[in-house]
Amino acid sequence: GEETDRIAVQLAFHYANAQCTDKAIQYLQLAGDQARLAYADKEAIDFYLRALDLFKQQGDHAGAARTLMKLGLTYHTAFDFKQSRQAYEQGFILWQRAGELETFTPLTPAPHALRLNWPQIITLDPNRSYDSFSNCVITNLFSGLVILGIEKEIMPDVAHSWDVSKGGRKYLFHLRDDVRWTDTTPVTAGDFEYAWKRALDPSTESQSARMLFDIRGALAFHRGETSDPDSVGVHALDDVTLSVELEGPTGYFLYLMANPIALPIPRHVVVAHPNDWTNVEKIVTNGPFRLGSTPGGESMIMVKNKDYHGRFSGNLESVELYFQQDPSDWVNKLEMYNKDLLDIFEILAAMPHVFEIVRTLHAGDYVPQPVSGLYYLSFNLFIEPFNDIRVRQAFVLAVDREALSSIVLKGLVPPAMGGLVPPNLPGHTPGIGLAYDPDGARNLLAEAGYPDGRGFPRIHLLAPDIADVVIDFLQSQWRDNLGIEIEWERTGWHEFIDRNLSEEVSEICWGGWSADYPDPDNFLRVALDISRNNLQNEGFYKLVEKARRITDQKERMDLYKQADKILIEEALVMPLHYGGSGPFFKPWVSKCPAPIDFIYHWKDVILDPH
């Protein structure tokens, strides 16, 4: 039943000894995945090797190739680049052999487009994308060097193989020569070099460029310390060879390559139309879908790319996204779902009242999804009174996050009583959160010079209108427990993103983050830098920077846990709750791989006739 994940190791042992090969492989793979994502490298390697042996006995080249890819990634994150290279080389060979042997029967086309509600798209430019919903659309329009599989394994995509040398400091990606943009122009290594350097160029104002800072010279170029793009360690040696040099060995680097920031962009189109190249009449893409309409107004359409170089295992011909105009628009979108005009209904955890209504009407359609993420508040430490640790701690102690999770959010998500790194990622530290203590909060506030909230300056909280029930609860907690009235500046989603990325920073800001890659670095470095909360703590940053360059994973995790503890104890940020809710699927959505932290692969969706 529901315990299989927890006892995967035991199940693998028993099925293997019972010679139930298929089941043994299933649970050996699951146990290996769990160990790999926890950085238990030795255990993961053992499980994968045992599964690999069984795949080879069965003559299953595709299964063996996938397992070798997982082995290669495990060795890579353990900084054993020699073993990683050997595993990947074997995997690449078997992957090609499996493709040659595979007979693929085309599916009957879907009866109609995949239709779902969706927040407004902010941008289709991979260099400028910042939010998960834009990232998801971009990932379905563009293809990068690698792709993240449903088990968070790294698989070849535009790059058919790669080499790692100089102790993990240099990568050579070997690109396929049959990948085309939708205008038939070849996709080259130069398109990747151009895209990455454009993202790092300060004039692009890319908020996600930080994920490329492991590349040699990237940070200095982004800061304007040098204006020479050739100083950045990314170079197209020819049309099908991309050389990448890093500042130091980086275990999570291959995960970065699966992110929108590492996607290529069509240099020939962007140069010709720099300001509007993403418009439907100009944009060219290289992913499983192409743009059918510009994302303005109430909806947008994506159409299957008939010349896509990869495997399209689903049967969709198109995808239609119906934009959520404002929080009240869920009524209209639910009516569409009730009338079978939507196939998937997406609900954010911040809207529990909507979730309860939909679950009552469509209990059998709900599919909970694991999300490696959290929602939190950030304090502006440069503005009084939040430059005082006592005030920050008082604000945290005055909020009952257990009640927020269980009562306000209907138990959909767990309270964030650990650190900023969420529970299903390595480096998570449970139980370090400041517990609800209104008396202690009032005492700290009085010590800071604001007894019962008297004399407290007028401050405001910036948050989107989709978070209304959460913000209402926070306001009431601070009012009742501290005697402080907080003004909530409510904005639409698009305006919230724009404001959050501007130089203007409010005293308190609501935010959320889902994992771009399964490593604490993504939360403790990238997320906090991008969220613009003016976090300044020398001890914290020293720990995070040191952890980036250490090759011992246990020591790395220990450093990240120390850094996370500083965040929590000094109330530099205030985690609210982890995870998110899941979507509702109509019964005719017979196959839809679980989204990986809000990223769907719509090319693999199957809609049955109905």
mmCIF file with all atom_site columns, N, CA and C in Angstrom, residues 129 174 254 385 391 412 434-435 505-506 521 584:
data_model
loop_
_atom_site.group_PDB
_atom_site.id
_atom_site.type_symbol
_atom_site.label_atom_id
_atom_site.label_alt_id
_atom_site.label_comp_id
_atom_site.label_asym_id
_atom_site.label_entity_id
_atom_site.label_seq_id
_atom_site.pdbx_PDB_ins_code
_atom_site.Cartn_x
_atom_site.Cartn_y
_atom_site.Cartn_z
_atom_site.occupancy
_atom_site.B_iso_or_equiv
_atom_site.pdbx_formal_charge
_atom_site.auth_seq_id
_atom_site.auth_comp_id
_atom_site.auth_asym_id
_atom_site.auth_atom_id
_atom_site.pdbx_PDB_model_num
ATOM 1  N N  . SER A 1 129 ? 13.211 34.298 -17.530 1.00 0.00 ? 129 SER A N  1
ATOM 2  C CA . SER A 1 129 ? 12.175 33.600 -16.778 1.00 0.00 ? 129 SER A CA 1
ATOM 3  C C  . SER A 1 129 ? 12.562 33.477 -15.315 1.00 0.00 ? 129 SER A C  1
ATOM 4  N N  . HIS A 1 174 ? 28.891 17.027 -26.322 1.00 0.00 ? 174 HIS A N  1
ATOM 5  C CA . HIS A 1 174 ? 28.870 16.663 -27.733 1.00 0.00 ? 174 HIS A CA 1
ATOM 6  C C  . HIS A 1 174 ? 27.413 16.672 -28.196 1.00 0.00 ? 174 HIS A C  1
ATOM 7  N N  . LEU A 1 254 ? 25.299 19.177 -13.446 1.00 0.00 ? 254 LEU A N  1
ATOM 8  C CA . LEU A 1 254 ? 24.467 18.581 -14.491 1.00 0.00 ? 254 LEU A CA 1
ATOM 9  C C  . LEU A 1 254 ? 22.990 18.870 -14.251 1.00 0.00 ? 254 LEU A C  1
ATOM 10 N N  . PRO A 1 385 ? 11.943 48.572 11.553  1.00 0.00 ? 385 PRO A N  1
ATOM 11 C CA . PRO A 1 385 ? 12.612 48.048 12.743  1.00 0.00 ? 385 PRO A CA 1
ATOM 12 C C  . PRO A 1 385 ? 13.207 46.660 12.547  1.00 0.00 ? 385 PRO A C  1
ATOM 13 N N  . VAL A 1 391 ? 12.938 42.202 17.038  1.00 0.00 ? 391 VAL A N  1
ATOM 14 C CA . VAL A 1 391 ? 11.681 42.454 16.325  1.00 0.00 ? 391 VAL A CA 1
ATOM 15 C C  . VAL A 1 391 ? 11.384 41.299 15.375  1.00 0.00 ? 391 VAL A C  1
ATOM 16 N N  . LEU A 1 412 ? -3.489 20.725 4.005   1.00 0.00 ? 412 LEU A N  1
ATOM 17 C CA . LEU A 1 412 ? -2.967 20.381 2.678   1.00 0.00 ? 412 LEU A CA 1
ATOM 18 C C  . LEU A 1 412 ? -1.447 20.337 2.644   1.00 0.00 ? 412 LEU A C  1
ATOM 19 N N  . LEU A 1 434 ? 11.453 28.368 15.195  1.00 0.00 ? 434 LEU A N  1
ATOM 20 C CA . LEU A 1 434 ? 11.081 29.027 16.452  1.00 0.00 ? 434 LEU A CA 1
ATOM 21 C C  . LEU A 1 434 ? 9.609  28.720 16.734  1.00 0.00 ? 434 LEU A C  1
ATOM 22 N N  . ALA A 1 435 ? 9.349  28.044 17.859  1.00 0.00 ? 435 ALA A N  1
ATOM 23 C CA . ALA A 1 435 ? 7.991  27.590 18.174  1.00 0.00 ? 435 ALA A CA 1
ATOM 24 C C  . ALA A 1 435 ? 7.090  28.756 18.564  1.00 0.00 ? 435 ALA A C  1
ATOM 25 N N  . VAL A 1 505 ? 11.825 47.499 -2.421  1.00 0.00 ? 505 VAL A N  1
ATOM 26 C CA . VAL A 1 505 ? 11.644 46.360 -1.529  1.00 0.00 ? 505 VAL A CA 1
ATOM 27 C C  . VAL A 1 505 ? 10.816 46.805 -0.336  1.00 0.00 ? 505 VAL A C  1
ATOM 28 N N  . SER A 1 506 ? 9.749  46.071 -0.047  1.00 0.00 ? 506 SER A N  1
ATOM 29 C CA . SER A 1 506 ? 8.906  46.419 1.096   1.00 0.00 ? 506 SER A CA 1
ATOM 30 C C  . SER A 1 506 ? 9.544  45.919 2.381   1.00 0.00 ? 506 SER A C  1
ATOM 31 N N  . ASP A 1 521 ? 21.955 24.213 -2.053  1.00 0.00 ? 521 ASP A N  1
ATOM 32 C CA . ASP A 1 521 ? 22.473 25.432 -2.672  1.00 0.00 ? 521 ASP A CA 1
ATOM 33 C C  . ASP A 1 521 ? 21.369 26.226 -3.351  1.00 0.00 ? 521 ASP A C  1
ATOM 34 N N  . PHE A 1 584 ? -6.179 18.331 -10.161 1.00 0.00 ? 584 PHE A N  1
ATOM 35 C CA . PHE A 1 584 ? -7.282 17.410 -10.399 1.00 0.00 ? 584 PHE A CA 1
ATOM 36 C C  . PHE A 1 584 ? -7.240 17.002 -11.869 1.00 0.00 ? 584 PHE A C  1
#
